[in-house]
Coordinates of C-alpha atoms in Angstrom, one line a residue:
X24 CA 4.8 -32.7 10.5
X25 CA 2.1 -32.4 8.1
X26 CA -0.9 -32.1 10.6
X27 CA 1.4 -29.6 12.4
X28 CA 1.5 -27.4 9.6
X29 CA -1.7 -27.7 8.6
X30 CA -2.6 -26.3 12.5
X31 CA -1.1 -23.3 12.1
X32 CA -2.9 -20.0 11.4
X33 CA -2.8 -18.2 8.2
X34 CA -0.6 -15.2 9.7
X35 CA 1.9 -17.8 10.7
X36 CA 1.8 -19.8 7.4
X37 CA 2.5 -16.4 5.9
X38 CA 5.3 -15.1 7.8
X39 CA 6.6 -18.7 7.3
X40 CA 6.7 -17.7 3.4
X41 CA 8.5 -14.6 4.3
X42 CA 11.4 -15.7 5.9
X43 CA 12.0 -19.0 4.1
X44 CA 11.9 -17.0 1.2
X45 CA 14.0 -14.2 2.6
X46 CA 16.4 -17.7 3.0
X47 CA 16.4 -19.3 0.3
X48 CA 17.1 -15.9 -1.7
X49 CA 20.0 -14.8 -0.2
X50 CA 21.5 -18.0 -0.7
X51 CA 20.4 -18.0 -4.1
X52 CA 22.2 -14.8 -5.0
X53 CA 25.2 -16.4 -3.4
X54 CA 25.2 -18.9 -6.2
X55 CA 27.7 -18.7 -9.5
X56 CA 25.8 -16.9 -12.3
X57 CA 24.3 -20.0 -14.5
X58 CA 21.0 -20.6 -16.6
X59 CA 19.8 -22.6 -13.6
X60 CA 19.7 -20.0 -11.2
X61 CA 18.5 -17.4 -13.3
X62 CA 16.4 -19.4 -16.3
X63 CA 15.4 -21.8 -13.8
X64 CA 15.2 -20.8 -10.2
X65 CA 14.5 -16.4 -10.8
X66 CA 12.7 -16.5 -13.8
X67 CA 11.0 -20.4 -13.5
X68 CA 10.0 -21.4 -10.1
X69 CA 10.4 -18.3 -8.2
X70 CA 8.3 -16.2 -10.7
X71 CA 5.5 -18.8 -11.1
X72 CA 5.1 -19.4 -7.4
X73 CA 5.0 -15.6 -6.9
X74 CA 2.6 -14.6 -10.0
X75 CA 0.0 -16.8 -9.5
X76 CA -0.7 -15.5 -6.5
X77 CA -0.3 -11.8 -7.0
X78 CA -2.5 -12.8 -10.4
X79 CA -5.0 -14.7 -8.5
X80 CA -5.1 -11.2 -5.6
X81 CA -5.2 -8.4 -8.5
X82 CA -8.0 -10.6 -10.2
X83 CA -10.3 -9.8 -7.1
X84 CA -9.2 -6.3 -6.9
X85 CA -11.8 -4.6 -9.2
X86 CA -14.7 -7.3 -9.0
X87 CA -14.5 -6.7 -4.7
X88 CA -14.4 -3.1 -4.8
X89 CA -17.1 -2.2 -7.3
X90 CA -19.3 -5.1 -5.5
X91 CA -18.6 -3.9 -1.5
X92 CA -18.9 -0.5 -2.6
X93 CA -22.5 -0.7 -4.4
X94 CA -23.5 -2.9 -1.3
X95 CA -21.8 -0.6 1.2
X96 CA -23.5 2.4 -0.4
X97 CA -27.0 0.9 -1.4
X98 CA -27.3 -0.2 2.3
X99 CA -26.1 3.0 3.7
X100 CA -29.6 4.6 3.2
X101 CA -28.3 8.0 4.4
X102 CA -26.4 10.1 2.2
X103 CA -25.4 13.0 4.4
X104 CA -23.6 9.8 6.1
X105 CA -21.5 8.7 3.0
X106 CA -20.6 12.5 2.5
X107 CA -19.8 12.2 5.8
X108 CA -17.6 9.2 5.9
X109 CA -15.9 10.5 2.4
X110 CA -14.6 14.1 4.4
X111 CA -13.5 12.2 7.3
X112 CA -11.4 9.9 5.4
X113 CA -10.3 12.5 3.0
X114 CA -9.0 14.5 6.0
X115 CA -7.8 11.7 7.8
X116 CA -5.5 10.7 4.8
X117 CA -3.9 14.1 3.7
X118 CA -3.4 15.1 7.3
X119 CA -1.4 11.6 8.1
X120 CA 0.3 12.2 5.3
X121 CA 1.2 15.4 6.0
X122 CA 2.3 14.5 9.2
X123 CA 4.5 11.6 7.5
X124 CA 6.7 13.8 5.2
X125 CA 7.3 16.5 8.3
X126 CA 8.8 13.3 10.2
X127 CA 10.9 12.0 6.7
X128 CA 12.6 15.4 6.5
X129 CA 13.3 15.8 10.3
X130 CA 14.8 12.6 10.2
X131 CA 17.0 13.5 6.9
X132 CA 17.6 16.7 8.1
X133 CA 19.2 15.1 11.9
X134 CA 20.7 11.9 10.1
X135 CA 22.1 13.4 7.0
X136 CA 21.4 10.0 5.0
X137 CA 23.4 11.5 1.8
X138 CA 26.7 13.0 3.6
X139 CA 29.7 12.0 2.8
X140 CA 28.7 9.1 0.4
X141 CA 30.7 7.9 -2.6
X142 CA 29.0 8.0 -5.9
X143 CA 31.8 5.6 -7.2
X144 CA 30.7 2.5 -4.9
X145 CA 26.6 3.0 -6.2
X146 CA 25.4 2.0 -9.3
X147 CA 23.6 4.9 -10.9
X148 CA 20.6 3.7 -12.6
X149 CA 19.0 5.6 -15.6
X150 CA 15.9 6.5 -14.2
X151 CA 12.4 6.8 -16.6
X152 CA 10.3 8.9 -15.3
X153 CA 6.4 9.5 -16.5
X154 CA 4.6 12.9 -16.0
X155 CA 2.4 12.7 -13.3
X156 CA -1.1 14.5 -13.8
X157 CA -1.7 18.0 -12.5
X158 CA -3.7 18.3 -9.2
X159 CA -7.2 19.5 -11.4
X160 CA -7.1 16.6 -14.3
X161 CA -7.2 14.2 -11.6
X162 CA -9.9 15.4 -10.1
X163 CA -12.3 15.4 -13.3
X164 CA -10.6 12.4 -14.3
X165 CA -11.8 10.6 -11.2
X166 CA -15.7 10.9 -13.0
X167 CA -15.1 7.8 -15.8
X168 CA -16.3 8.6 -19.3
X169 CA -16.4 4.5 -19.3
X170 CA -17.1 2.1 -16.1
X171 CA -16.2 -0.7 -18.2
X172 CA -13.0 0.5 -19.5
X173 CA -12.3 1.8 -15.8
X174 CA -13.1 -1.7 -14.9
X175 CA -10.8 -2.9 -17.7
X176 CA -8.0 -0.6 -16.6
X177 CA -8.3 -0.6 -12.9
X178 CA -9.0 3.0 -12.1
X179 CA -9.2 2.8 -8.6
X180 CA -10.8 6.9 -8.3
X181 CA -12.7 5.7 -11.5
X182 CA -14.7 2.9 -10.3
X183 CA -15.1 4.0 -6.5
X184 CA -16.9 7.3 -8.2
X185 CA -19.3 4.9 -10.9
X186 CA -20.2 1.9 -7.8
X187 CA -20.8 5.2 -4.9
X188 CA -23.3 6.5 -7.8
X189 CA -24.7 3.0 -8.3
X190 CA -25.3 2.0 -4.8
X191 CA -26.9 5.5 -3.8
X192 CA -29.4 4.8 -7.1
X193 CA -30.5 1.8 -5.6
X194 CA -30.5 3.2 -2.2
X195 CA -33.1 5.7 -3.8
X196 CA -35.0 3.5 -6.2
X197 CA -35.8 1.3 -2.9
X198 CA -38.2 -1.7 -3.2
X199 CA -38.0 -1.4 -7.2
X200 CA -34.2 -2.4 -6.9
X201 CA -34.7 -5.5 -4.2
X202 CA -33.8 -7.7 -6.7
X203 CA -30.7 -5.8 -7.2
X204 CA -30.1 -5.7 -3.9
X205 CA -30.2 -9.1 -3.3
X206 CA -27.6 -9.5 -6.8
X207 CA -25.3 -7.7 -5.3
X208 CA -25.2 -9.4 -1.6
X209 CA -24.7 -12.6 -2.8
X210 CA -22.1 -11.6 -5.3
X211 CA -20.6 -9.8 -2.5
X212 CA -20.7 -13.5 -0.6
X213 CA -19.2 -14.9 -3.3
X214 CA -16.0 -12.7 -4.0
X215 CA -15.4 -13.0 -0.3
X216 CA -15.3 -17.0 -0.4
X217 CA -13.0 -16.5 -3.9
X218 CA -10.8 -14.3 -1.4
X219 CA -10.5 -17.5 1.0
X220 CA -9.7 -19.6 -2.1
X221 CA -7.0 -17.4 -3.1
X222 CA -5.5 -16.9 0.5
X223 CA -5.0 -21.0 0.4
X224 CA -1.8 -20.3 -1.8
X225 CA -0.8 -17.0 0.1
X226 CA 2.7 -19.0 2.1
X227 CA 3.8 -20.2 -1.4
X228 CA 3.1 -16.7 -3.0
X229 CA 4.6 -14.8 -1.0
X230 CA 7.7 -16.8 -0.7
X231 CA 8.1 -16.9 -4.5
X232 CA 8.0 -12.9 -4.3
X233 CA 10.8 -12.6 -1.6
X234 CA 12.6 -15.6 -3.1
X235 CA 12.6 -13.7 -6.3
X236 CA 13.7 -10.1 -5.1
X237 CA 16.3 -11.2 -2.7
X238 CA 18.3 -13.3 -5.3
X239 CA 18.4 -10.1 -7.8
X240 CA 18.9 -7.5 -5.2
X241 CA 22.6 -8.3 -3.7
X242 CA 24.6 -6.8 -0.9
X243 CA 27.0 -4.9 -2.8
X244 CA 23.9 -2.4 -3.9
X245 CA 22.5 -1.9 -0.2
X246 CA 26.2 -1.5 1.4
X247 CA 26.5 1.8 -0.3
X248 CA 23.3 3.2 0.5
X249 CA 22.8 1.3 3.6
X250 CA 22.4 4.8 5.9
X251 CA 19.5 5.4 3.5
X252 CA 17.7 2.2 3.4
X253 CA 18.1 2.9 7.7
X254 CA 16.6 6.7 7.7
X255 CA 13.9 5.9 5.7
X256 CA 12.5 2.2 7.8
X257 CA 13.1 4.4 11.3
X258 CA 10.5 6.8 9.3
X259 CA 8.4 4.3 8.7
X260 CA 8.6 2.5 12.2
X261 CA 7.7 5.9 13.9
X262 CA 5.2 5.9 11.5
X263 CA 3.5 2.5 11.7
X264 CA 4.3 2.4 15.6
X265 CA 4.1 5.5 16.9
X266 CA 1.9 7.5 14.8
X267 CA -0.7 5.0 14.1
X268 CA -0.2 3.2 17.3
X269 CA -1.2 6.4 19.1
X270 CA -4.2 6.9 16.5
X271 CA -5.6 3.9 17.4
X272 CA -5.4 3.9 21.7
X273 CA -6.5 7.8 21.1
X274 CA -9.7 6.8 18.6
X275 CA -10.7 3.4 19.5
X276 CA -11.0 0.6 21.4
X277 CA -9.2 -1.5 20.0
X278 CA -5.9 -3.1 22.0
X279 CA -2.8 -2.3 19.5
X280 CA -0.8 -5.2 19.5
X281 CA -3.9 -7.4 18.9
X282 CA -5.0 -5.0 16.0
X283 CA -0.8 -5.2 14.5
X284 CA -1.3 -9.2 15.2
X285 CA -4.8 -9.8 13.1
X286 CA -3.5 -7.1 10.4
X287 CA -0.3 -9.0 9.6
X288 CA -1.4 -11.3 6.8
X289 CA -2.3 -8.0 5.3
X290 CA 1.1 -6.6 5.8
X291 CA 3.2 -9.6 4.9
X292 CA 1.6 -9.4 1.0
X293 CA 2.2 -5.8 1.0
X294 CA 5.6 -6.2 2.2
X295 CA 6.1 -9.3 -0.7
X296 CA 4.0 -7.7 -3.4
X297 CA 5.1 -4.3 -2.8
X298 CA 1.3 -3.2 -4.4
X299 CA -1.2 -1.5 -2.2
X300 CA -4.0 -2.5 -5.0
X301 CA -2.9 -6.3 -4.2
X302 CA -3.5 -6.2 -0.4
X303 CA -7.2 -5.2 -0.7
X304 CA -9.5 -8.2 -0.7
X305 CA -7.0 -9.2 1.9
X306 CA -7.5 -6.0 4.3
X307 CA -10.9 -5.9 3.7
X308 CA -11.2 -9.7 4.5
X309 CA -9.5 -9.2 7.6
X310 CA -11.1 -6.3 8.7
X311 CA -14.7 -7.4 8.7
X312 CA -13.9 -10.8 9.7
X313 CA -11.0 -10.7 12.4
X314 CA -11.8 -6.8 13.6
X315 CA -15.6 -6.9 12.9
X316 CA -15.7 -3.9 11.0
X317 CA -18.9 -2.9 9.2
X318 CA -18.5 -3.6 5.4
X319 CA -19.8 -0.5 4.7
X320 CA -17.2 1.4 5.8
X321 CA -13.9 -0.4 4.8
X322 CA -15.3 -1.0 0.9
X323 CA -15.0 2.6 0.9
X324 CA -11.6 3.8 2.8
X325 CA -9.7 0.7 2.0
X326 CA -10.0 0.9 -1.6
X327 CA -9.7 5.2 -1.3
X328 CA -6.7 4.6 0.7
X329 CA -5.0 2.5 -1.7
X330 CA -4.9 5.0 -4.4
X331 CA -4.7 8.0 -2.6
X332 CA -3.3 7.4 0.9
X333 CA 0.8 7.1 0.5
X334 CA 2.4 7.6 4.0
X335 CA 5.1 5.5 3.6
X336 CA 6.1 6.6 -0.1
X337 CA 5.6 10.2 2.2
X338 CA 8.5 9.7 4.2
X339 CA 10.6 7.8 1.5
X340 CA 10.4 10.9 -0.5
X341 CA 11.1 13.2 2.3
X342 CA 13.9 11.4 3.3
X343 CA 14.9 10.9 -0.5
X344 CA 14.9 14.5 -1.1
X345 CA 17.3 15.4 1.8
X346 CA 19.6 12.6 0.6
X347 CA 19.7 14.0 -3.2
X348 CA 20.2 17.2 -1.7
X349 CA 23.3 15.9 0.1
X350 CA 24.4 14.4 -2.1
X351 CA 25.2 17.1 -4.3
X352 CA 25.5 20.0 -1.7
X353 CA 22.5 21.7 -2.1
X354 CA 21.1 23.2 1.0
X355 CA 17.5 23.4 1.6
X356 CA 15.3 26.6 2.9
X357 CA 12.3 26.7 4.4
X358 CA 10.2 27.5 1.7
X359 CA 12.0 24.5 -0.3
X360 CA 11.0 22.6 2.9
X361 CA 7.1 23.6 3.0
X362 CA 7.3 22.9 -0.5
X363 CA 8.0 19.5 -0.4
X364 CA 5.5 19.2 2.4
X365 CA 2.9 20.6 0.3
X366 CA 3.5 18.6 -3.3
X367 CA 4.4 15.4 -1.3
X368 CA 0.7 15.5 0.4
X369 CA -1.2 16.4 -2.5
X370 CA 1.0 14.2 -5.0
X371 CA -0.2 11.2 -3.2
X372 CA -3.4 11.7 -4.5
X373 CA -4.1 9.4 -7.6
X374 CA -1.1 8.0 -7.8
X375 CA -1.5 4.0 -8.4
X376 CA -1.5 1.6 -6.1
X377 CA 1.5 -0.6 -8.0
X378 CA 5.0 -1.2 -7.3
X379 CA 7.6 2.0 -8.3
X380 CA 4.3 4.0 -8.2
X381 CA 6.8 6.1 -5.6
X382 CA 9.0 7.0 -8.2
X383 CA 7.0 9.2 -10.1
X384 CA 5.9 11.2 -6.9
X385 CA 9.7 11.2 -6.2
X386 CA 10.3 13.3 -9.7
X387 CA 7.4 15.8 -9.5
X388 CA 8.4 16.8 -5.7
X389 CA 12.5 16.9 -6.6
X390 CA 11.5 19.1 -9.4
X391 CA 8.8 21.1 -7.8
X392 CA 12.3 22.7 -5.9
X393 CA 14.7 22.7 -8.5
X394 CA 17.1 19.3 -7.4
X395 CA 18.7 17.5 -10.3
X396 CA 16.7 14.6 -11.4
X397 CA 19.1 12.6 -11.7
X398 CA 19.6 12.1 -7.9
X399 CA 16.7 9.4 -8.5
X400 CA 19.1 7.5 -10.2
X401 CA 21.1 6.9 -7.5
X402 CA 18.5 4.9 -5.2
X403 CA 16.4 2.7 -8.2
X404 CA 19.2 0.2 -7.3
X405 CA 17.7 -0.3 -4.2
X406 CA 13.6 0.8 -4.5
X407 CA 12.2 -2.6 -4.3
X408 CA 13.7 -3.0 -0.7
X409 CA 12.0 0.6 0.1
X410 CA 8.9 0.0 -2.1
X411 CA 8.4 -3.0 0.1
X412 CA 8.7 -1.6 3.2
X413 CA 7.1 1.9 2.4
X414 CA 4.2 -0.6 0.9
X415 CA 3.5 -1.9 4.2
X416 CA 3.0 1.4 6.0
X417 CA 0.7 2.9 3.6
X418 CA -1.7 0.1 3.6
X419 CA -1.5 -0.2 7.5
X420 CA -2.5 3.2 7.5
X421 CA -5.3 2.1 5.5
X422 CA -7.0 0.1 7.7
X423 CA -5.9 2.4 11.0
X424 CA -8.7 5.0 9.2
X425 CA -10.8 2.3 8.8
X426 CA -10.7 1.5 12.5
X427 CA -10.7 5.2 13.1
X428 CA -13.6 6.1 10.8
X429 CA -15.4 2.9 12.2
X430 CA -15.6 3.8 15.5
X431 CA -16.9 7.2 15.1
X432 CA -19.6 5.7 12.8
X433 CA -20.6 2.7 15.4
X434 CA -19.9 0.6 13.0
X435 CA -17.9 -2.0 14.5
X436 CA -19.1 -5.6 15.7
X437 CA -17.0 -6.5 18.7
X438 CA -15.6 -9.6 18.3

């Protein structure tokens, strides 16, 4: 049995995780309330299992992207091709976005997720929401004051703007920055073996995280809301399926179900961690290794893409706004409509990587046309299932521009 197991791919190992721990949670919220379901099973062994992982991920976060990024630009040489790259993947992330809230509210608009619900039967949570950052700040903001305490902070924008300036220095310094050059490669070997060290644990991670969130997150919360939860996961299957299945027979060569297949590991810890941030090293891993894309290009749309690409928080939120509006009978114009379109698309940008990070788009685009905020109370019962889901999608669509933005640029390695 052992050997058996110890056959079987990562992907499998993975998916393994996720149902077993989709299992043994359900039947763990089944289970009389008692300190040794919640002190010991929740908050002891399901919690450990699933931290040390995610903790072990996040570590490599900052370390990988400031090192593939310095490498990736340093060996670029050509700056008109980093500009280059940068527009395409800019373009290719606010249009599919775009594109994503348009479907969300023609699906809330056919479905009606919010008629005819009873407010009595869901538990209205208090939501807190923070300010989000007008559309200008962030865009100064994204030039750091301090690399280190971007570093420190995980600034995503931050540290991508500091490692692009770093590697085009050395790209112009030349032969006085070899030695840097060859720094930077083997630390770039390096993070990627620490990757592979990590990913060892990845079954027993991941089932700790689904473990953990299906024994708090009960039944009688999804019942209610359970049209919801269904409009907004077909959104995101036309999304992940048809959209990006399309994108990728239409602007590569690569075979879709094979590109799904070798992306899943990827998708299974987004789906657990709910955190785009967390699923880097792990796309990028896959992506050069399994896909044979050039590093050059995924160190710089993977790690964009996680903070500023949010398809599937698109269509949660399109969806979500319908639903409030149902809810209490408000009916939406056009302009209301093209509203949402507009402050959904360029809300994604900045927003962080990290789960509930969907929340605080949720509030600006519900107040950018006037619907009570409270309406957000009435779904934070039930985010984490979304978040996990809506996770998935955007980090999918991720490495879909990669592949896209790769095969303009020649820079894949059949494999």
């Amino acid at each position: 049995m052992r050997e058996k197991l110890r056959g079987l791919s990562i992907t499998t190992k993975v998916l393994l995780g996720l149902l077993l721990g989709a299992i043994v949670g359900v039947i763990t919220y089944q289970l009389p309330e008692s300190g040794f379901k919640q002190a010991f099973l929740i908050d002891g062994v399901y919690t450990f299992m699933g931290q040390v992982f995610l903790r072990g991920i996040i570590m490599l976060v900052v370390p990988l992207v400031f090192i593939s990024l310095v490498n990736g630009a340093s060996s670029m040489g050509d700056i008109q091709k980093l500009g280059r790259i940068g527009m395409r993947t800019m373009l290719f992330y606010l249009s599919t976005t775009a594109l994503a809230v348009i479907i969300a509210l023609t699906l809330g608009y056919f479905l009606k997720p919010g008629q005819g619900l009873d407010l009595q039967a869901i538990e209205i949570v208090e939501p807190t929401i923070n300010e989000g950052m007008p559309l200008v700040q962030i865009l100064y903001e994204m030039i750091p004051r301090n690399p280190i305490q971007a570093m420190a902070e995980g600034n995503m924008l931050q540290i991508i703007i500091f490692a692009i300036m770093v590697g085009v220095g050395m790209s112009l310094l030349g032969e006085k920055a070899s030695f840097l050059t060859k720094l930077f490669e083997s630390l770039n070997d390096l993070i990627m073996k620490l990757v592979e060290i990590v990913m060892l644990i990845a079954p027993i991670g991941v089932f700790g995280l689904i473990a953990g969130t299906m024994s708090t997150v009960g039944y009688k919360a999804i019942i209610p809301l359970i049209k919801y939860i269904g409009t907004v996961y077909i959104g995101l299957g036309i999304q992940m399926f048809l959209v990006y299945g399309t994108l990728l027979k239409v602007f590569t060569k690569f075979d879709r179900k094979t590109f799904y297949r070798k992306f899943t590991p990827a998708m299974s810890i987004a789906f657990s961690t709910a955190s785009s941030a967390a699923t880097v090293p792990v796309s990028m891993d896959i992506l050069e290794k399994e896909m044979g894309i050039d590093k050059e290009v995924s160190a710089f749309t993977i790690p964009l893409g996680a903070t500023i690409n949010m398809d599937g928080t698109a269509i949660m939120q399109g969806i979500a706004v319908f639903f409030i509006a149902q809810v209490y009978g408000v009916t939406l114009t056009l302009p209301m409509v093209l509203t949402v379109v507009l402050t959904a698309t360029l809300g994604s940008i900045g927003t962080a990587g990290v789960p509930g990070a969907g929340t605080i788009m949720l509030s600006m685009v519900i107040q950018s046309i006037g619907l009570p905020l409270e309406g957000i109370g009435l779904i934070m019962g039930i985010d984490r299932l979304v978040d996990m889901g809506r996770t998935t999608v955007n980090i999918t669509g991720d490495a879909v521009c990669t592949a896209v933005i790769a095969e303009r640029e020649g820079g894949i390695n059949r494999i």
